[in-house]
Tab-separated table of C-alpha atoms and ligand atoms in Angstrom:
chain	number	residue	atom	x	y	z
A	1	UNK	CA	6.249	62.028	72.022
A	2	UNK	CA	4.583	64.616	74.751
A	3	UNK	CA	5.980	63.834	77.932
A	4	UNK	CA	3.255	62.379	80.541
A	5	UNK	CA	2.737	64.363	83.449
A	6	UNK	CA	2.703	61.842	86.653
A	7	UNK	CA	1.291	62.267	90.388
A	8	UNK	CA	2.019	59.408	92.645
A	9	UNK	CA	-0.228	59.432	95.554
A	10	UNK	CA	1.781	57.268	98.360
A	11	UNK	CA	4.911	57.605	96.934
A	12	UNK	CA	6.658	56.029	99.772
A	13	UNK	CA	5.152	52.424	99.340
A	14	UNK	CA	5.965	49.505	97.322
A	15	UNK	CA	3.768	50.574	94.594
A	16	UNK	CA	4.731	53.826	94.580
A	17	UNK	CA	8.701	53.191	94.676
A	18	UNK	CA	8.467	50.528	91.771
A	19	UNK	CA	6.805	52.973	90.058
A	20	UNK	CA	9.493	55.483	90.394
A	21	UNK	CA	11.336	52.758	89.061
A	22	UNK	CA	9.055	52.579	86.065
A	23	UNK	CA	9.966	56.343	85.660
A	24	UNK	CA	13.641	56.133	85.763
A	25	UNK	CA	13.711	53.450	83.335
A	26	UNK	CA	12.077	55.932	80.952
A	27	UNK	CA	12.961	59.401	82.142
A	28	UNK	CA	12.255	61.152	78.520
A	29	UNK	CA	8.868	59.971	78.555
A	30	UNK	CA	7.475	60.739	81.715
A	31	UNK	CA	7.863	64.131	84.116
A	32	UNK	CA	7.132	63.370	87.752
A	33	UNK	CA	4.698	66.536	89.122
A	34	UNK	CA	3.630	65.621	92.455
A	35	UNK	CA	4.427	62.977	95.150
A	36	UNK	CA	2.760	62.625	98.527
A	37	UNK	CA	3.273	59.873	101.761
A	38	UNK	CA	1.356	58.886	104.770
A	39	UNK	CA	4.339	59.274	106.855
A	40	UNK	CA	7.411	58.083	105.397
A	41	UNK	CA	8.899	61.402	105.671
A	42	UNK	CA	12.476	60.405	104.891
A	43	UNK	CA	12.080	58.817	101.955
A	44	UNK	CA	9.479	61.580	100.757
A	45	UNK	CA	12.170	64.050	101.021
A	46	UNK	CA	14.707	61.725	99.152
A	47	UNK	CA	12.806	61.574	96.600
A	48	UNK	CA	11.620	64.933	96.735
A	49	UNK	CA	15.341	66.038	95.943
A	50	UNK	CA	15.363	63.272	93.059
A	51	UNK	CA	12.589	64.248	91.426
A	52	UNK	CA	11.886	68.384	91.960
A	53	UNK	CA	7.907	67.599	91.901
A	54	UNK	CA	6.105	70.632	91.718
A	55	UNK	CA	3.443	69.232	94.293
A	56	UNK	CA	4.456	67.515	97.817
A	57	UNK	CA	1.855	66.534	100.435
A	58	UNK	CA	2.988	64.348	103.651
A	59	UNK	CA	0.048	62.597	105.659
A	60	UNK	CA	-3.682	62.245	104.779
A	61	UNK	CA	-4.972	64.644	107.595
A	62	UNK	CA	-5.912	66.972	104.149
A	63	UNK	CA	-7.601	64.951	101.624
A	64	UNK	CA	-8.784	68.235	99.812
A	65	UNK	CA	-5.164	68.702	99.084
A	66	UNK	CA	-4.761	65.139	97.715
A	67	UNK	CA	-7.542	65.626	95.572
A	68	UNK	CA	-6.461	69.048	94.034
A	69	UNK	CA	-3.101	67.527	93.080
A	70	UNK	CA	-4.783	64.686	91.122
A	71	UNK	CA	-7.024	66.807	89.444
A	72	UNK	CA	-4.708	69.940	88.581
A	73	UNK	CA	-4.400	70.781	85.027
A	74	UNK	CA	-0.747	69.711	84.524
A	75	UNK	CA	-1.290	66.656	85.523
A	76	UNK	CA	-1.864	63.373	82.952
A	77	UNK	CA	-1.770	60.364	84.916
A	78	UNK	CA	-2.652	60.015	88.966
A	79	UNK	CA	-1.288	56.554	90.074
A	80	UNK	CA	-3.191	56.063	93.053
A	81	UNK	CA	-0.092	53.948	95.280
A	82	UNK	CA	-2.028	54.826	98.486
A	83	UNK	CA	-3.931	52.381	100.272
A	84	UNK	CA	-7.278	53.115	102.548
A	85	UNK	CA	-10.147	54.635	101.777
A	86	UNK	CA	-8.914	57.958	101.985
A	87	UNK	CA	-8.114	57.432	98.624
A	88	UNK	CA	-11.772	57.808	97.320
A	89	UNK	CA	-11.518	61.827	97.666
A	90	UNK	CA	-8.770	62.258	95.190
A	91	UNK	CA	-9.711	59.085	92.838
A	92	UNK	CA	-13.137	60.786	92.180
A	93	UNK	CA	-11.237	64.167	92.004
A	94	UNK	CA	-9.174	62.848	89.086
A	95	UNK	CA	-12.103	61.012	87.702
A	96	UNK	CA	-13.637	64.297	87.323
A	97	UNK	CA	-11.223	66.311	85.932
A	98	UNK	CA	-10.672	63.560	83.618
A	99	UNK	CA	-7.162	62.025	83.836
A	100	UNK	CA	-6.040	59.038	83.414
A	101	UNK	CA	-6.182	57.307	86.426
A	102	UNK	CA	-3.655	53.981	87.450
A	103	UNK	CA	-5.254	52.959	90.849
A	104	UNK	CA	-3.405	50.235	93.083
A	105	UNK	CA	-5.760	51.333	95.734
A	106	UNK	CA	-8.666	48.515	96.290
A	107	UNK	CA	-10.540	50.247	98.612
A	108	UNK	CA	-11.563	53.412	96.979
A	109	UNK	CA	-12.854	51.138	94.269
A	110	UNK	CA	-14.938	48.664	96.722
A	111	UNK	CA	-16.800	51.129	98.901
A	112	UNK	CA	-17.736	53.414	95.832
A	113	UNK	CA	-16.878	51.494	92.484
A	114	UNK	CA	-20.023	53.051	90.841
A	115	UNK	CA	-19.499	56.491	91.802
A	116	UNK	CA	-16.059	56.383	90.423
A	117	UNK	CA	-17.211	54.650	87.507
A	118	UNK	CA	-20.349	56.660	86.644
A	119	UNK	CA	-17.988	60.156	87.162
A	120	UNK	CA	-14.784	58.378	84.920
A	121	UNK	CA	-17.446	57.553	82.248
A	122	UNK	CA	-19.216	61.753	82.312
A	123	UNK	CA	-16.215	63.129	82.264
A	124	UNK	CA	-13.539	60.351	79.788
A	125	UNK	CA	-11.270	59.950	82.913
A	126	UNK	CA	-9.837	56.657	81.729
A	127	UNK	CA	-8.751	53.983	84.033
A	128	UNK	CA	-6.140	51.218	83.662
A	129	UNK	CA	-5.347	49.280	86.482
A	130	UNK	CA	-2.370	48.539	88.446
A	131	UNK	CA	-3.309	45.655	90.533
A	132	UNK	CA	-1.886	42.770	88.693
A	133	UNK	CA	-5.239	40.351	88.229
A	134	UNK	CA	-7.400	43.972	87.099
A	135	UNK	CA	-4.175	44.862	85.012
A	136	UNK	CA	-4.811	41.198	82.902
A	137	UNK	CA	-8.451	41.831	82.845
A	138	UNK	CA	-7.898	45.406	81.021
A	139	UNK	CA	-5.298	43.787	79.030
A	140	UNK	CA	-7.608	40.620	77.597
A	141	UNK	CA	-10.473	42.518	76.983
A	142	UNK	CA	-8.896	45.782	75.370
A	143	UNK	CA	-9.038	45.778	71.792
A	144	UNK	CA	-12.169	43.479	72.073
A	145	UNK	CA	-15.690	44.179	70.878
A	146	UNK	CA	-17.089	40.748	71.953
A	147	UNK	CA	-19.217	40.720	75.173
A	148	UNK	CA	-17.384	38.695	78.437
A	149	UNK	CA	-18.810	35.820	79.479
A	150	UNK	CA	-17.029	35.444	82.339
A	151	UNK	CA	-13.844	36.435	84.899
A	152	UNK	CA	-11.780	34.057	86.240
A	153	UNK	CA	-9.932	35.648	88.582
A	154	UNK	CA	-6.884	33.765	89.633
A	155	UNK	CA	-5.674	34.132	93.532
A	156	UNK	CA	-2.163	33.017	94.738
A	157	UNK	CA	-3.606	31.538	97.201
A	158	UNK	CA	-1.840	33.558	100.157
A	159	UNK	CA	0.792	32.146	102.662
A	160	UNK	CA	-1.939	29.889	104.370
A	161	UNK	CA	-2.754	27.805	101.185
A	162	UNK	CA	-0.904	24.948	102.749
A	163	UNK	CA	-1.687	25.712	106.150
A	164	UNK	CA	-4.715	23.673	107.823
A	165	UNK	CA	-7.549	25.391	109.694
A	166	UNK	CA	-6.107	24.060	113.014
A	167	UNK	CA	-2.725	25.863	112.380
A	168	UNK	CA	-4.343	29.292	111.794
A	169	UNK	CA	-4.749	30.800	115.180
A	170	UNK	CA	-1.420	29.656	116.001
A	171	UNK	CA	0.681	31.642	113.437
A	172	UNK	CA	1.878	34.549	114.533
A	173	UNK	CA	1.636	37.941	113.013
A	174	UNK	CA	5.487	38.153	111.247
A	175	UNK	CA	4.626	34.391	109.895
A	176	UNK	CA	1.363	35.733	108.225
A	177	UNK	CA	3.202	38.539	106.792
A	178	UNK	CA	5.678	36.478	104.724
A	179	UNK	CA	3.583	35.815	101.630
A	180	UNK	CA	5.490	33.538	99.295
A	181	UNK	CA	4.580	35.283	96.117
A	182	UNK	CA	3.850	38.999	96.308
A	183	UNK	CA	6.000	41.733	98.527
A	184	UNK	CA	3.581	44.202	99.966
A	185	UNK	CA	2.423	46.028	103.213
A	186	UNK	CA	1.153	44.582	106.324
A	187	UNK	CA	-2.581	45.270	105.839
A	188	UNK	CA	-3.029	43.907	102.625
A	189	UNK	CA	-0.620	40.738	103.509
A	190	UNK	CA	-3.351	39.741	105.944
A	191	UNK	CA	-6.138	40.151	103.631
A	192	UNK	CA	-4.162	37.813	101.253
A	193	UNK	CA	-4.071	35.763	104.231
A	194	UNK	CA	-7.742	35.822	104.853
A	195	UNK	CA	-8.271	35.537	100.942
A	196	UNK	CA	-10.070	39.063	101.570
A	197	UNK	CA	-8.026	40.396	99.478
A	198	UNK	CA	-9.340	38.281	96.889
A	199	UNK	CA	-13.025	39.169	98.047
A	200	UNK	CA	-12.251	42.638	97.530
A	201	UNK	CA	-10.456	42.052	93.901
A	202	UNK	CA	-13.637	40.466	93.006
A	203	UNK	CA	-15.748	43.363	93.911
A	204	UNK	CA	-13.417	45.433	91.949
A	205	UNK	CA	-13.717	43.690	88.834
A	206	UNK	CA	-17.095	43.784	89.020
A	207	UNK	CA	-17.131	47.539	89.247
A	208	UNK	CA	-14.156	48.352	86.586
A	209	UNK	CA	-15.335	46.148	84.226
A	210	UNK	CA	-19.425	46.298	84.851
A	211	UNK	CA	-19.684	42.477	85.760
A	212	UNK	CA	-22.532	41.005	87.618
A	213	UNK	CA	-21.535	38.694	90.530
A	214	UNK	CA	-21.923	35.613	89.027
A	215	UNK	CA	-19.843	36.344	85.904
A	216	UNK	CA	-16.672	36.268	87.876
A	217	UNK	CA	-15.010	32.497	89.343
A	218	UNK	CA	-12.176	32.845	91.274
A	219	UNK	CA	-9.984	30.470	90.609
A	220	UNK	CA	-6.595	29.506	92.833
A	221	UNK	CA	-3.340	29.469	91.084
A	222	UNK	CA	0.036	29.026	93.372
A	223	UNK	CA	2.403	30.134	90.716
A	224	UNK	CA	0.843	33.139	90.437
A	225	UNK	CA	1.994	33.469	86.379
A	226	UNK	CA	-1.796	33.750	84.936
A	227	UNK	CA	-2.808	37.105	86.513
A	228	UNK	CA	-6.676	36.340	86.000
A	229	UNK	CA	-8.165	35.522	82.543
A	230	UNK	CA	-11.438	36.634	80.280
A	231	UNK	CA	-13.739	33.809	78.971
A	232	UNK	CA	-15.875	35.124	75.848
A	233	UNK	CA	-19.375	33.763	74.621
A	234	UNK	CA	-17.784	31.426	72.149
A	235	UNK	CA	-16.460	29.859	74.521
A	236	UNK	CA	-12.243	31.415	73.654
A	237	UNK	CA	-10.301	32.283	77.062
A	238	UNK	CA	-7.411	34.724	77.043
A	239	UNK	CA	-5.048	35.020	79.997
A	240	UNK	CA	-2.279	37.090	80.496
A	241	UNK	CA	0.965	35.760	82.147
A	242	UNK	CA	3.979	37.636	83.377
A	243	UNK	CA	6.998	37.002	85.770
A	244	UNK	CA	5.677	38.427	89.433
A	245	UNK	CA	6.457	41.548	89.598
A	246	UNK	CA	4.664	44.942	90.060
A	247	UNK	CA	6.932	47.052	87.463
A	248	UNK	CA	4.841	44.826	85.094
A	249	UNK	CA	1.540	45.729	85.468
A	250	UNK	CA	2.968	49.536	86.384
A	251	UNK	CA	4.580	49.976	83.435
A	252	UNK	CA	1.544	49.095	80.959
A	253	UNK	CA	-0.593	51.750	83.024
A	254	UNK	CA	2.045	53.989	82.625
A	255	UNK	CA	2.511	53.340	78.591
A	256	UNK	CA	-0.553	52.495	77.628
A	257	UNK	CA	-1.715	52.701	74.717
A	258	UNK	CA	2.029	51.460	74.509
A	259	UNK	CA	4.239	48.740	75.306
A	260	UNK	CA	7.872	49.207	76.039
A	261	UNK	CA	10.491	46.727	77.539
A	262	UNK	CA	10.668	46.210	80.993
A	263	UNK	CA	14.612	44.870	81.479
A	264	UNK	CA	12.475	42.320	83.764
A	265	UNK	CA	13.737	38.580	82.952
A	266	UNK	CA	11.833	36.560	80.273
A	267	UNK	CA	9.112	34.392	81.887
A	268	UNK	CA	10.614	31.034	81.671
A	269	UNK	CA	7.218	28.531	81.498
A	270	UNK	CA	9.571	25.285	80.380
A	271	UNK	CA	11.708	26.349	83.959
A	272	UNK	CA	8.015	26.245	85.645
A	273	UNK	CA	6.966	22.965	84.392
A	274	UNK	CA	3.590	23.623	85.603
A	275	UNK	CA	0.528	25.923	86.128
A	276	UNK	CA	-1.792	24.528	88.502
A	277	UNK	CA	-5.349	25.335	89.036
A	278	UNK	CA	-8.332	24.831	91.792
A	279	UNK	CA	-11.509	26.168	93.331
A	280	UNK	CA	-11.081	28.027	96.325
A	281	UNK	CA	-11.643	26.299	99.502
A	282	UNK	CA	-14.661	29.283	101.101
A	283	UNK	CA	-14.980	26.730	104.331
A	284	UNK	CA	-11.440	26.956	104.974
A	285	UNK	CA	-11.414	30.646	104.178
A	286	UNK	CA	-15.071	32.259	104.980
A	287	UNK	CA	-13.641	35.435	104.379
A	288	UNK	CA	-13.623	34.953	100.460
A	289	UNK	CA	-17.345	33.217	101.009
A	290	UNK	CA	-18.290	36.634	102.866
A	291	UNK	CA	-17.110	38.930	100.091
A	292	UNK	CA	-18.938	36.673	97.393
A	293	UNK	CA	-21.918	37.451	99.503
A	294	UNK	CA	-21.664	41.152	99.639
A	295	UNK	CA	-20.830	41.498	96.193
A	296	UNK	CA	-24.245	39.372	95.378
A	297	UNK	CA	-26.019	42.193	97.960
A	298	UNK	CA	-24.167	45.312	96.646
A	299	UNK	CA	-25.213	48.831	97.458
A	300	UNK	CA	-23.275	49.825	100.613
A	301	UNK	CA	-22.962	46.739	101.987
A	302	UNK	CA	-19.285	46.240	100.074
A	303	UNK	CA	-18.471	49.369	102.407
A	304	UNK	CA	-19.494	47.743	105.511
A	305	UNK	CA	-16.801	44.969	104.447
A	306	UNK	CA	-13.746	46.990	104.179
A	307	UNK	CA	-14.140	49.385	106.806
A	308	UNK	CA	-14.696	46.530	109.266
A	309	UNK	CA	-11.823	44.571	108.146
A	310	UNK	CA	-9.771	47.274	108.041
A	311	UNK	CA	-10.218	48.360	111.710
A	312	UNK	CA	-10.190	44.505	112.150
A	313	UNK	CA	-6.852	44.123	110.616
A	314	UNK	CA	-5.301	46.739	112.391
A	315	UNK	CA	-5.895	45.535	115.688
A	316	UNK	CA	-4.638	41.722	114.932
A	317	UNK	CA	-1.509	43.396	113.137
A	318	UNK	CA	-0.935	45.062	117.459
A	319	UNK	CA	-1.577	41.502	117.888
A	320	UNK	CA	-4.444	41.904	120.130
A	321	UNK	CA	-6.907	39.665	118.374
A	322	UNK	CA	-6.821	35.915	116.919
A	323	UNK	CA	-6.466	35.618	113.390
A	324	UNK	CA	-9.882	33.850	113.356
A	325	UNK	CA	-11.074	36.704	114.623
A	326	UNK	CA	-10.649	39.039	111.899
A	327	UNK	CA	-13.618	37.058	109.832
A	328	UNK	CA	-15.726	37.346	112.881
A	329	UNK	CA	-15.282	40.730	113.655
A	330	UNK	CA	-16.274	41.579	110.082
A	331	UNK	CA	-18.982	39.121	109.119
A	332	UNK	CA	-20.848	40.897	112.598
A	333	UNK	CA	-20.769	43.837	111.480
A	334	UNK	CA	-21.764	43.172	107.737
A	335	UNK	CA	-25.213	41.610	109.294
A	336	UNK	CA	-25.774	44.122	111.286
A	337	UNK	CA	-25.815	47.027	108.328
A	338	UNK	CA	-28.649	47.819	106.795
A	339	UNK	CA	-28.174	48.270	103.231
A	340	UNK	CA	-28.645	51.548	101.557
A	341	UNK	CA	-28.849	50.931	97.867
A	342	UNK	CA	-27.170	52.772	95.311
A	343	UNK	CA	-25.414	55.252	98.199
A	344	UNK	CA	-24.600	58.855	97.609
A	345	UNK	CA	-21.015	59.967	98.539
A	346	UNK	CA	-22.125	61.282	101.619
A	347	UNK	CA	-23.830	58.131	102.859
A	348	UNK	CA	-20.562	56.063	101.675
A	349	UNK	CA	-19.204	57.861	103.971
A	350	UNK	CA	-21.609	57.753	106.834
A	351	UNK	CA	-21.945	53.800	106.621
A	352	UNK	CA	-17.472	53.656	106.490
A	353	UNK	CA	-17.759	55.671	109.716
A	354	UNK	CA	-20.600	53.566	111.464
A	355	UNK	CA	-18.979	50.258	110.506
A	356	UNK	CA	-15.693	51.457	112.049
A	357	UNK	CA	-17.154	52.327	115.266
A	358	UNK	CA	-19.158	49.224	115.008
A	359	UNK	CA	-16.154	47.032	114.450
A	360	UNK	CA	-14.070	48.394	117.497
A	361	UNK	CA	-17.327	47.937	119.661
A	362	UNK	CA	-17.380	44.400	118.568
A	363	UNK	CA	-13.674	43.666	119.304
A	364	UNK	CA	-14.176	45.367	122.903
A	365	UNK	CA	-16.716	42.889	123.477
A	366	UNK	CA	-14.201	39.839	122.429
B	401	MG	MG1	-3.835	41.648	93.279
């Protein structure tokens, strides 16, 4: 068994430390050969020490560095942990060079899905997914030669499910970021907040797995167990379940072809009792009904959505903005963009930069 040669870009996060975890579980298999963090400099040097990678980067300020690592010819498998679009860089590096590529990262996959796709498919760069609802998309459909009806992608709902409309504005930011279900950073709390997240997720379904808009439902499911299912012409659904937790979906990326044990507990559905699921409610979270939108317009307009809402984000995270706010902020600025259909790198990047500016114009103005 060769050993697989692993870069973790964002080492330092959640997805990056459980997948270090992954890796220690297994430490025959797998050979860690680069690491990099935004900032987390301790830790970065911890496990620097730990894990000897031949490649170290700290901070983003060098994205041509990020995307050597990822595409350097020792290198097997670039798990893309980092979050932002400053992940697009190295995720189309490794696409081109031909790895196999375990992205976490949304964003890189929203504002330029095609690109990356398109590039992964010229050059065999193979892509399994780490996010949990993409991961159970992969896994139902691999194997299969049957076309896909349909996605339903299944949401948690996020830690306002229960919450009415009314309540919203007066949460405040450290209630928002306990999410019953999922452990992860700030930014991407909110947006499971929002259900933005979820807009996103669908937007990257449609671009890993070549989906037009209306062949994906998203569907909500508190439990969280069913990470999304795949509905085929005859009319069978598969669904893949799993205890919540990341090492999960990590591990599979990390194996596949594979499957190995996990030493996570056994998922326990007769302890559950129950798997409940409902439409999303797009009135009580417009955010959701905005991404739906932009995934129905497509070309650059999915960029307009997450640059906005990520400078939106940030500034309700200093608490300087009403949660409300963030859907405002962004559905301005969507509106406002003119749409450049199937966009070049370069003008990816020119609309991510004008939407930005455009979003902290808009909050000035609130
Ligand atoms: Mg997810």
């Amino acid at each position: 068994m060769p050993v697989k040669k692993i870069v973790i870009l964002g080492a330092t996060g959640s997805i990056g430390i459980n997948t270090l975890k992954v890796v220690d579980r297994y430490p025959g298999r797998f050979k860690i050969v680069g690491l990099t963090a935004y900032r987390n400099r301790t830790l970065l040097q911890r496990q620097v020490r730990k894990y000897r990678p031949k490649y170290v980067a700290l901070g983003v300020e060098d994205p041509q560095s990020l995307s050597a690592m990822a595409a350097a010819p020792d290198v097997d498998i670039v798990v893309i942990a980092m979050r932002g679009a400053a992940a697009l860089a190295p995720f189309l590096a490794a696409a081109k060079a031909g790895k196999t590529i375990a992205p976490a990262n949304k964003e890189a996959l929203v504002i330029a899905g095609d690109l990356i796709a398109a590039a992964a498919r010229r050059h065999g760069a193979m892509i399994v997914p780490i996010d949990s609802e993409q991961s159970a998309i992969f896994q139902c459909i691999d194997g299969q030669k049957a076309p896909i009806k349909r996605v339903h992608l299944t949401a948690s709902g996020g830690p306002l499910l229960h919450r009415t409309v009314k309540e919203f504005d007066r949460m405040r930011v450290q209630d928002i970021l306990r999410h019953p279900r999922w452990k992860m950073g700030p930014k991407i709390t909110v947006d499971s907040a929002t259900l933005m997240n979820k807009g996103f997720e669908f937007i990257e379904a449609q671009r890993l797995f070549g989906l037009r808009h209306d062949q994906i439902q998203v569907l909500v499911h508190p439990q969280a167990i069913v990470h999304s299912m795949v509905e085929f012409v005859d009319g069978s659904v598969l669904a893949q379940l799993g205890v919540t937790d990341m090492r999960l979906p990590i591990q599979y990326a990390l194996t596949y072809p594979e499957r190995l044990p996990t030493g996570l507990p056994p998922l326990d559905l007769v302890g559950l009792g129950r798997l409940d699921f409902f439409k999303a409610d797009v009135r009580k979270f417009p955010a959701l009904g905005l991404a739906l939108e932009v995934s129905r317009l497509g070309g650059s307009a999915p960029c307009v959505l997450n640059a906005a809402d990520e400078e939106a984000v940030e500034v309700f995270l200093k608490g300087k903005i009403k949660f409300s706010a963030i859907y405002k902020v962004v559905e301005k600025v969507v509106f406002r963009h003119k749409i450049v259909k199937n966009p070049s790198l370069q003008e990816v990047l020119a609309v991510d930069s004008w939407a930005r500016q455009e979003a902290r114009s808009v909050m000035e103005r609130l």
